[in-house]
């Protein structure tokens, strides 16, 4: 009787459910990584910074432990990702207001180097840089006396991490995606269920359009005209009809693709149907080691995984073929939702479904290290900024 009370029925457990001791052991490397990442913050003066760093170390370590203990990925990753999406704009806007007194910036200053580096611009840099050796959107990535290698470091880091985890960048680092995921998580059920699968092609068309046009015009067309996230970061000062139109486009895209449609569809609609950077990242899925596969011997074609996928990276045909589509961002929702354990993490070059937990663990070490390094430091800074605004003594 006692064991019936104390032990969860095996059927409710994920096949990857682990003991506390083993989960702690597997979490240890990530806890040490988080400590290493935030040691410099503790060396700097500032109580708020220390609190932010400490909270993030605990948060990231606890979530990783839960991923190990339960065998679920998406469920725990989501807490981090939504926190990142919600807190990043708060911290960013607060520091803009503290430094400049406003979120707006003249568009000329934006293009000529007075904004922080944004990875969204990377696909637009490539052609002009290759042909003319000119960086068309310098921002603060221009080498400076204090940081002479900033371009190389930022782009080098992005490339190294992308090669390891592919499009997982979009589900473990991109704070913009976290905002959408937050709105998609709000309703219990989808209010719109049917979405045209051809919408998946739109990000590719936008990618082609902005890359070619940016090279032709020598300016970052997406940043100037199409980025929904200008609305929650810094926007061009409105002083003419042109800037008013730009601002109108940013706000409309943000409201539609980041707030309303995610709420109605429970999908990340900006990522799935619009973002050219996401399409660009998909290309790296071809050459990195980790992927999701489907064990056809266990799969009963129930399509639960397809419904749970936030970016429509699954189709009935792809599941039948045992694969995801190219735009999979390795969030793990499909694996978490499959009741037959047919959706599995896979290390390329090994037999499918042979050791899926080992593949998941290896992938998560890379992805969580990346999330802690980029997202964790953004979270810590945002938390310390927010604490600074609280009426605490
Ligand atoms: S949820 Fe699992 S069983 Fe259902 S279709 Fe997807 S992989 Fe197959
Ligand atoms: S296929 Fe699975 S892992 Fe890939 S984006 Fe969809 S739910 Fe996430």
Short mmCIF file of C-alpha atoms and ligand atoms in Angstrom, two decimals:
data_model
loop_
_atom_site.label_atom_id
_atom_site.label_comp_id
_atom_site.label_asym_id
_atom_site.label_seq_id
_atom_site.Cartn_x
_atom_site.Cartn_y
_atom_site.Cartn_z
CA UNK A 1 0.00 0.00 0.00
CA UNK A 2 2.80 2.35 1.03
CA UNK A 3 4.60 1.82 -2.25
CA UNK A 4 1.39 2.58 -4.16
CA UNK A 5 1.19 5.91 -2.38
CA UNK A 6 4.83 6.86 -2.72
CA UNK A 7 5.59 5.69 -6.25
CA UNK A 8 4.22 7.25 -9.42
CA UNK A 9 2.61 4.67 -11.72
CA UNK A 10 5.21 3.79 -14.37
CA UNK A 11 2.76 4.59 -17.19
CA UNK A 12 2.74 8.27 -16.19
CA UNK A 13 6.49 8.53 -16.38
CA UNK A 14 8.41 9.48 -19.44
CA UNK A 15 10.65 6.60 -20.52
CA UNK A 16 13.52 8.95 -19.81
CA UNK A 17 12.49 9.70 -16.21
CA UNK A 18 15.65 9.57 -14.07
CA UNK A 19 16.56 9.25 -10.41
CA UNK A 20 17.38 12.44 -8.50
CA UNK A 21 21.03 11.41 -8.06
CA UNK A 22 21.58 10.72 -11.75
CA UNK A 23 19.76 13.90 -12.71
CA UNK A 24 21.99 15.92 -10.37
CA UNK A 25 25.10 14.34 -11.86
CA UNK A 26 23.98 15.11 -15.41
CA UNK A 27 23.10 18.67 -14.39
CA UNK A 28 26.48 19.35 -12.79
CA UNK A 29 28.31 20.38 -16.00
CA UNK A 30 25.59 22.92 -16.80
CA UNK A 31 25.65 24.30 -13.23
CA UNK A 32 29.42 24.74 -13.51
CA UNK A 33 29.04 26.35 -16.92
CA UNK A 34 26.52 28.84 -15.52
CA UNK A 35 28.88 29.65 -12.63
CA UNK A 36 31.73 30.16 -15.07
CA UNK A 37 29.63 32.41 -17.29
CA UNK A 38 28.56 34.64 -14.42
CA UNK A 39 31.79 34.79 -12.42
CA UNK A 40 32.75 38.08 -14.16
CA UNK A 41 29.42 39.59 -13.03
CA UNK A 42 30.29 38.86 -9.39
CA UNK A 43 33.64 40.57 -9.84
CA UNK A 44 31.94 43.77 -10.93
CA UNK A 45 30.51 46.15 -8.35
CA UNK A 46 26.71 46.33 -8.08
CA UNK A 47 24.38 44.43 -5.79
CA UNK A 48 21.60 44.27 -8.42
CA UNK A 49 23.93 42.69 -10.96
CA UNK A 50 24.92 40.05 -8.42
CA UNK A 51 21.28 39.28 -7.61
CA UNK A 52 20.45 39.01 -11.32
CA UNK A 53 23.40 36.68 -11.95
CA UNK A 54 22.58 34.50 -8.93
CA UNK A 55 18.92 34.17 -9.90
CA UNK A 56 19.84 33.21 -13.45
CA UNK A 57 22.37 30.58 -12.32
CA UNK A 58 19.70 29.00 -10.08
CA UNK A 59 16.97 29.30 -12.74
CA UNK A 60 19.01 27.77 -15.56
CA UNK A 61 20.37 24.98 -13.35
CA UNK A 62 16.93 24.12 -11.94
CA UNK A 63 15.39 23.94 -15.42
CA UNK A 64 18.17 21.72 -16.72
CA UNK A 65 17.76 19.45 -13.70
CA UNK A 66 14.02 19.16 -14.46
CA UNK A 67 14.77 18.35 -18.09
CA UNK A 68 17.05 15.56 -16.91
CA UNK A 69 14.67 14.29 -14.22
CA UNK A 70 11.51 14.20 -16.33
CA UNK A 71 12.88 13.51 -19.79
CA UNK A 72 10.83 16.47 -21.08
CA UNK A 73 12.53 19.26 -23.00
CA UNK A 74 9.98 21.71 -24.38
CA UNK A 75 8.02 22.00 -21.15
CA UNK A 76 10.99 23.33 -19.11
CA UNK A 77 12.78 25.17 -21.92
CA UNK A 78 9.62 27.21 -22.37
CA UNK A 79 9.93 28.80 -18.90
CA UNK A 80 13.37 30.11 -19.77
CA UNK A 81 12.42 31.15 -23.28
CA UNK A 82 9.27 33.04 -22.34
CA UNK A 83 11.07 34.75 -19.42
CA UNK A 84 13.75 35.81 -21.89
CA UNK A 85 11.16 37.11 -24.36
CA UNK A 86 9.32 39.09 -21.71
CA UNK A 87 12.25 40.45 -19.72
CA UNK A 88 14.55 41.35 -22.60
CA UNK A 89 12.41 44.26 -23.89
CA UNK A 90 11.86 45.54 -20.35
CA UNK A 91 15.60 45.64 -19.63
CA UNK A 92 16.46 46.96 -23.09
CA UNK A 93 13.90 49.75 -23.04
CA UNK A 94 14.87 50.72 -19.48
CA UNK A 95 18.53 51.06 -20.45
CA UNK A 96 17.62 53.01 -23.62
CA UNK A 97 15.55 55.42 -21.58
CA UNK A 98 18.32 55.72 -18.97
CA UNK A 99 20.97 56.49 -21.62
CA UNK A 100 19.01 58.43 -24.27
CA UNK A 101 15.78 59.33 -22.52
CA UNK A 102 13.75 57.76 -25.37
CA UNK A 103 13.22 54.56 -27.37
CA UNK A 104 13.35 56.42 -30.67
CA UNK A 105 16.47 57.05 -32.70
CA UNK A 106 16.90 58.99 -35.99
CA UNK A 107 17.05 56.43 -38.79
CA UNK A 108 20.35 57.87 -40.07
CA UNK A 109 21.94 57.20 -36.68
CA UNK A 110 20.48 53.71 -36.67
CA UNK A 111 22.12 52.87 -40.00
CA UNK A 112 25.36 54.70 -39.29
CA UNK A 113 26.31 52.93 -36.13
CA UNK A 114 24.49 53.91 -32.97
CA UNK A 115 22.58 50.71 -32.23
CA UNK A 116 23.62 47.39 -30.71
CA UNK A 117 24.45 44.42 -32.91
CA UNK A 118 21.40 42.46 -34.01
CA UNK A 119 21.87 38.96 -35.44
CA UNK A 120 18.85 39.43 -37.73
CA UNK A 121 21.08 41.52 -39.98
CA UNK A 122 23.62 38.74 -40.68
CA UNK A 123 22.04 37.38 -43.92
CA UNK A 124 21.92 40.92 -45.32
CA UNK A 125 25.61 41.56 -44.58
CA UNK A 126 26.98 38.64 -46.58
CA UNK A 127 26.60 39.77 -50.21
CA UNK A 128 27.75 43.40 -49.79
CA UNK A 129 30.62 42.28 -47.54
CA UNK A 130 31.73 39.58 -50.02
CA UNK A 131 31.56 41.87 -53.06
CA UNK A 132 32.72 45.22 -51.69
CA UNK A 133 34.14 44.35 -48.24
CA UNK A 134 31.70 46.81 -46.74
CA UNK A 135 29.55 46.11 -43.70
CA UNK A 136 26.26 47.77 -44.61
CA UNK A 137 24.85 47.94 -41.10
CA UNK A 138 27.76 48.73 -38.87
CA UNK A 139 25.94 49.47 -35.62
CA UNK A 140 28.16 48.93 -32.66
CA UNK A 141 29.76 45.93 -34.36
CA UNK A 142 32.24 48.34 -35.97
CA UNK A 143 35.66 47.79 -34.45
CA UNK A 144 36.32 50.31 -31.73
CA UNK A 145 39.37 51.17 -29.66
CA UNK A 146 37.98 49.21 -26.72
CA UNK A 147 36.71 46.24 -28.77
CA UNK A 148 38.72 45.91 -31.97
CA UNK A 149 37.49 42.38 -32.77
CA UNK A 150 33.80 42.88 -32.11
CA UNK A 151 32.61 41.95 -35.62
CA UNK A 152 34.71 38.81 -35.69
CA UNK A 153 33.67 37.79 -32.19
CA UNK A 154 29.94 38.26 -32.66
CA UNK A 155 29.72 36.63 -36.07
CA UNK A 156 32.24 33.93 -35.13
CA UNK A 157 30.25 33.02 -32.00
CA UNK A 158 26.99 32.92 -33.90
CA UNK A 159 28.53 30.69 -36.59
CA UNK A 160 30.18 28.29 -34.15
CA UNK A 161 27.00 27.83 -32.15
CA UNK A 162 24.82 27.54 -35.21
CA UNK A 163 27.07 24.81 -36.62
CA UNK A 164 26.65 22.83 -33.39
CA UNK A 165 22.90 23.17 -32.86
CA UNK A 166 21.52 24.33 -36.24
CA UNK A 167 18.23 26.14 -36.08
CA UNK A 168 17.97 25.56 -32.34
CA UNK A 169 19.21 29.16 -32.15
CA UNK A 170 15.56 30.10 -32.76
CA UNK A 171 14.28 28.19 -29.73
CA UNK A 172 17.12 28.64 -27.23
CA UNK A 173 18.51 32.14 -27.89
CA UNK A 174 16.17 34.35 -29.93
CA UNK A 175 14.45 36.59 -27.38
CA UNK A 176 12.07 37.77 -30.10
CA UNK A 177 10.74 34.21 -30.42
CA UNK A 178 10.22 34.13 -26.65
CA UNK A 179 7.67 36.95 -26.91
CA UNK A 180 5.60 34.99 -29.42
CA UNK A 181 5.91 31.79 -27.44
CA UNK A 182 4.52 33.66 -24.43
CA UNK A 183 1.42 34.79 -26.35
CA UNK A 184 1.02 31.33 -27.91
CA UNK A 185 1.07 29.77 -24.43
CA UNK A 186 -1.82 31.91 -23.12
CA UNK A 187 -4.92 30.18 -24.53
CA UNK A 188 -5.77 26.60 -23.61
CA UNK A 189 -6.87 25.67 -27.12
CA UNK A 190 -6.19 26.83 -30.65
CA UNK A 191 -8.86 29.18 -31.94
CA UNK A 192 -7.67 28.79 -35.52
CA UNK A 193 -6.65 25.25 -36.39
CA UNK A 194 -6.30 25.22 -40.17
CA UNK A 195 -3.27 26.99 -41.57
CA UNK A 196 -2.22 26.79 -45.19
CA UNK A 197 1.04 24.78 -45.30
CA UNK A 198 2.24 26.93 -48.20
CA UNK A 199 2.75 29.72 -45.66
CA UNK A 200 5.98 27.93 -44.73
CA UNK A 201 7.46 29.19 -47.98
CA UNK A 202 6.95 32.88 -47.14
CA UNK A 203 10.12 33.28 -44.97
CA UNK A 204 12.21 31.95 -47.88
CA UNK A 205 10.67 34.48 -50.24
CA UNK A 206 11.28 37.29 -47.73
CA UNK A 207 14.86 36.09 -47.20
CA UNK A 208 15.56 36.22 -50.93
CA UNK A 209 13.86 39.60 -51.24
CA UNK A 210 15.76 41.29 -48.38
CA UNK A 211 19.15 39.79 -49.27
CA UNK A 212 18.96 40.89 -52.90
CA UNK A 213 17.43 44.28 -52.17
CA UNK A 214 19.84 45.02 -49.32
CA UNK A 215 22.78 44.31 -51.61
CA UNK A 216 21.27 46.46 -54.38
CA UNK A 217 20.38 49.41 -52.13
CA UNK A 218 23.31 48.97 -49.78
CA UNK A 219 21.17 49.20 -46.70
CA UNK A 220 19.54 46.63 -44.39
CA UNK A 221 16.08 46.55 -45.93
CA UNK A 222 14.54 44.26 -43.31
CA UNK A 223 15.64 46.51 -40.43
CA UNK A 224 14.44 49.62 -42.22
CA UNK A 225 11.03 48.34 -43.29
CA UNK A 226 9.95 44.98 -41.95
CA UNK A 227 11.22 44.19 -38.45
CA UNK A 228 8.24 43.76 -36.07
CA UNK A 229 10.56 43.93 -33.07
CA UNK A 230 11.40 47.59 -33.60
CA UNK A 231 8.16 48.07 -31.70
CA UNK A 232 9.66 46.71 -28.47
CA UNK A 233 13.30 47.73 -28.87
CA UNK A 234 14.21 51.00 -30.55
CA UNK A 235 12.27 52.55 -33.39
CA UNK A 236 13.08 55.23 -35.94
CA UNK A 237 12.04 58.71 -34.79
CA UNK A 238 8.87 59.69 -36.68
CA UNK A 239 9.53 63.00 -38.45
CA UNK A 240 8.27 62.43 -41.99
CA UNK A 241 5.68 60.48 -43.97
CA UNK A 242 8.31 57.81 -44.70
CA UNK A 243 9.20 57.23 -41.06
CA UNK A 244 5.49 57.24 -40.14
CA UNK A 245 4.87 54.50 -42.75
CA UNK A 246 7.85 52.51 -41.43
CA UNK A 247 6.56 52.76 -37.89
CA UNK A 248 3.04 51.78 -39.02
CA UNK A 249 4.45 48.65 -40.69
CA UNK A 250 6.48 47.68 -37.60
CA UNK A 251 3.51 48.03 -35.26
CA UNK A 252 1.09 46.22 -37.59
CA UNK A 253 3.48 43.30 -38.08
CA UNK A 254 4.16 43.09 -34.35
CA UNK A 255 0.49 43.16 -33.39
CA UNK A 256 -0.50 40.64 -36.08
CA UNK A 257 2.38 38.17 -36.14
CA UNK A 258 3.73 38.35 -32.60
CA UNK A 259 0.60 38.93 -30.51
CA UNK A 260 -2.74 38.17 -32.20
CA UNK A 261 -1.90 35.22 -34.47
CA UNK A 262 0.20 33.33 -31.88
CA UNK A 263 -2.70 33.75 -29.45
CA UNK A 264 -5.24 32.44 -31.98
CA UNK A 265 -3.17 29.60 -33.43
CA UNK A 266 -0.83 28.63 -30.55
CA UNK A 267 1.96 28.79 -33.17
CA UNK A 268 4.99 31.04 -33.44
CA UNK A 269 3.59 32.70 -36.53
CA UNK A 270 6.30 35.33 -37.00
CA UNK A 271 8.96 32.61 -36.88
CA UNK A 272 7.00 30.15 -39.02
CA UNK A 273 5.61 32.46 -41.70
CA UNK A 274 7.73 35.58 -41.82
CA UNK A 275 11.21 35.65 -40.27
CA UNK A 276 13.97 35.64 -42.94
CA UNK A 277 16.65 35.03 -40.31
CA UNK A 278 14.82 31.86 -39.25
CA UNK A 279 14.78 30.68 -42.87
CA UNK A 280 18.50 31.41 -43.08
CA UNK A 281 19.13 29.42 -39.88
CA UNK A 282 17.19 26.47 -41.36
CA UNK A 283 19.99 26.01 -43.89
CA UNK A 284 22.32 25.06 -41.04
CA UNK A 285 20.02 22.20 -40.04
CA UNK A 286 21.47 20.39 -43.06
CA UNK A 287 24.98 20.36 -41.67
CA UNK A 288 24.67 20.01 -37.92
CA UNK A 289 24.66 16.78 -36.00
CA UNK A 290 21.32 16.73 -34.20
CA UNK A 291 17.81 16.21 -35.47
CA UNK A 292 14.40 14.80 -34.55
CA UNK A 293 13.42 11.51 -36.16
CA UNK A 294 10.33 9.31 -36.03
CA UNK A 295 10.48 5.63 -35.26
CA UNK A 296 8.08 4.16 -37.81
CA UNK A 297 7.74 0.92 -35.88
CA UNK A 298 6.22 2.74 -32.92
CA UNK A 299 4.41 5.59 -34.68
CA UNK A 300 0.63 5.23 -35.01
CA UNK A 301 0.18 8.37 -37.16
CA UNK A 302 -1.96 10.09 -34.53
CA UNK A 303 -0.51 13.52 -35.59
CA UNK A 304 -0.27 14.76 -31.99
CA UNK A 305 3.32 15.80 -32.70
CA UNK A 306 2.26 17.69 -35.81
CA UNK A 307 -0.36 19.63 -33.86
CA UNK A 308 2.08 20.47 -31.09
CA UNK A 309 4.81 21.81 -33.40
CA UNK A 310 4.94 25.60 -32.95
CA UNK A 311 6.43 26.30 -36.38
CA UNK A 312 4.63 23.79 -38.61
CA UNK A 313 7.87 21.92 -39.17
CA UNK A 314 6.02 18.61 -39.54
CA UNK A 315 3.67 17.29 -42.18
CA UNK A 316 1.92 13.93 -42.48
CA UNK A 317 4.37 13.00 -45.27
CA UNK A 318 7.46 14.03 -43.29
CA UNK A 319 6.31 11.94 -40.31
CA UNK A 320 5.72 8.99 -42.64
CA UNK A 321 9.27 9.48 -43.92
CA UNK A 322 10.50 9.60 -40.31
CA UNK A 323 11.83 13.17 -40.53
CA UNK A 324 11.00 16.78 -39.77
CA UNK A 325 10.93 19.51 -42.40
CA UNK A 326 13.94 21.80 -42.82
CA UNK A 327 12.51 24.52 -40.56
CA UNK A 328 12.60 22.39 -37.37
CA UNK A 329 14.04 24.47 -34.53
CA UNK A 330 14.63 21.51 -32.19
CA UNK A 331 12.33 22.79 -29.47
CA UNK A 332 11.33 19.25 -28.46
CA UNK A 333 7.54 19.84 -28.39
CA UNK A 334 6.90 16.91 -30.73
CA UNK A 335 9.03 14.55 -28.64
CA UNK A 336 7.36 15.67 -25.41
CA UNK A 337 3.89 15.20 -26.89
CA UNK A 338 4.32 11.75 -28.44
CA UNK A 339 2.62 9.16 -26.27
CA UNK A 340 4.23 6.26 -28.13
CA UNK A 341 7.83 7.46 -27.72
CA UNK A 342 8.08 7.37 -31.50
CA UNK A 343 9.44 10.92 -31.85
CA UNK A 344 13.08 10.80 -30.78
CA UNK A 345 16.22 12.90 -30.61
CA UNK A 346 18.83 11.61 -33.02
CA UNK A 347 22.54 12.03 -33.52
CA UNK A 348 23.27 11.84 -37.23
CA UNK A 349 25.36 8.85 -38.22
CA UNK A 350 23.84 6.61 -35.53
CA UNK A 351 20.89 4.22 -35.77
CA UNK A 352 17.54 5.97 -35.30
CA UNK A 353 15.93 5.40 -31.88
CA UNK A 354 18.91 3.40 -30.63
CA UNK A 355 19.98 5.81 -27.86
CA UNK A 356 17.67 8.81 -28.15
CA UNK A 357 18.33 10.00 -24.59
CA UNK A 358 22.05 10.13 -25.25
CA UNK A 359 21.40 12.22 -28.37
CA UNK A 360 19.09 14.52 -26.40
CA UNK A 361 21.66 14.94 -23.65
CA UNK A 362 24.48 15.80 -26.05
CA UNK A 363 22.26 18.24 -27.91
CA UNK A 364 21.04 19.86 -24.70
CA UNK A 365 24.57 20.36 -23.39
CA UNK A 366 25.29 22.45 -26.51
CA UNK A 367 21.93 24.22 -26.65
CA UNK A 368 21.70 24.96 -22.92
CA UNK A 369 25.29 26.20 -22.79
CA UNK A 370 24.40 28.57 -25.63
CA UNK A 371 21.14 29.59 -23.94
CA UNK A 372 22.99 30.33 -20.68
CA UNK A 373 25.72 32.31 -22.41
CA UNK A 374 23.45 34.52 -24.54
CA UNK A 375 19.98 34.38 -23.04
CA UNK A 376 21.21 34.00 -19.45
CA UNK A 377 23.31 37.15 -19.57
CA UNK A 378 20.40 39.07 -21.14
CA UNK A 379 18.12 37.78 -18.37
CA UNK A 380 20.62 38.74 -15.65
CA UNK A 381 21.03 42.26 -17.06
CA UNK A 382 17.26 42.70 -17.40
CA UNK A 383 16.64 41.48 -13.85
CA UNK A 384 19.28 43.81 -12.43
CA UNK A 385 17.82 46.74 -14.41
CA UNK A 386 14.32 45.95 -13.17
CA UNK A 387 15.52 45.65 -9.56
CA UNK A 388 17.09 49.09 -10.00
CA UNK A 389 13.63 50.52 -10.70
CA UNK A 390 12.02 48.90 -7.67
CA UNK A 391 11.52 51.11 -4.61
CA UNK A 392 13.91 49.02 -2.49
CA UNK A 393 16.31 50.40 0.06
S1 LIG B 1 2.76 11.84 -31.86
FE1 LIG B 1 4.09 10.01 -31.97
S2 LIG B 1 2.73 8.37 -32.61
FE2 LIG B 1 1.65 10.29 -33.05
S3 LIG B 1 2.20 10.75 -35.20
FE3 LIG B 1 3.69 11.80 -33.91
S4 LIG B 1 5.42 10.35 -33.76
FE4 LIG B 1 3.65 9.18 -34.49
S1 LIG B 2 9.43 19.32 -35.46
FE1 LIG B 2 9.47 19.01 -33.21
S2 LIG B 2 11.41 19.86 -32.50
FE2 LIG B 2 11.07 20.60 -34.61
S3 LIG B 2 10.11 22.63 -34.33
FE3 LIG B 2 8.45 21.12 -34.54
S4 LIG B 2 7.95 20.50 -32.44
FE4 LIG B 2 9.93 21.56 -32.36
#
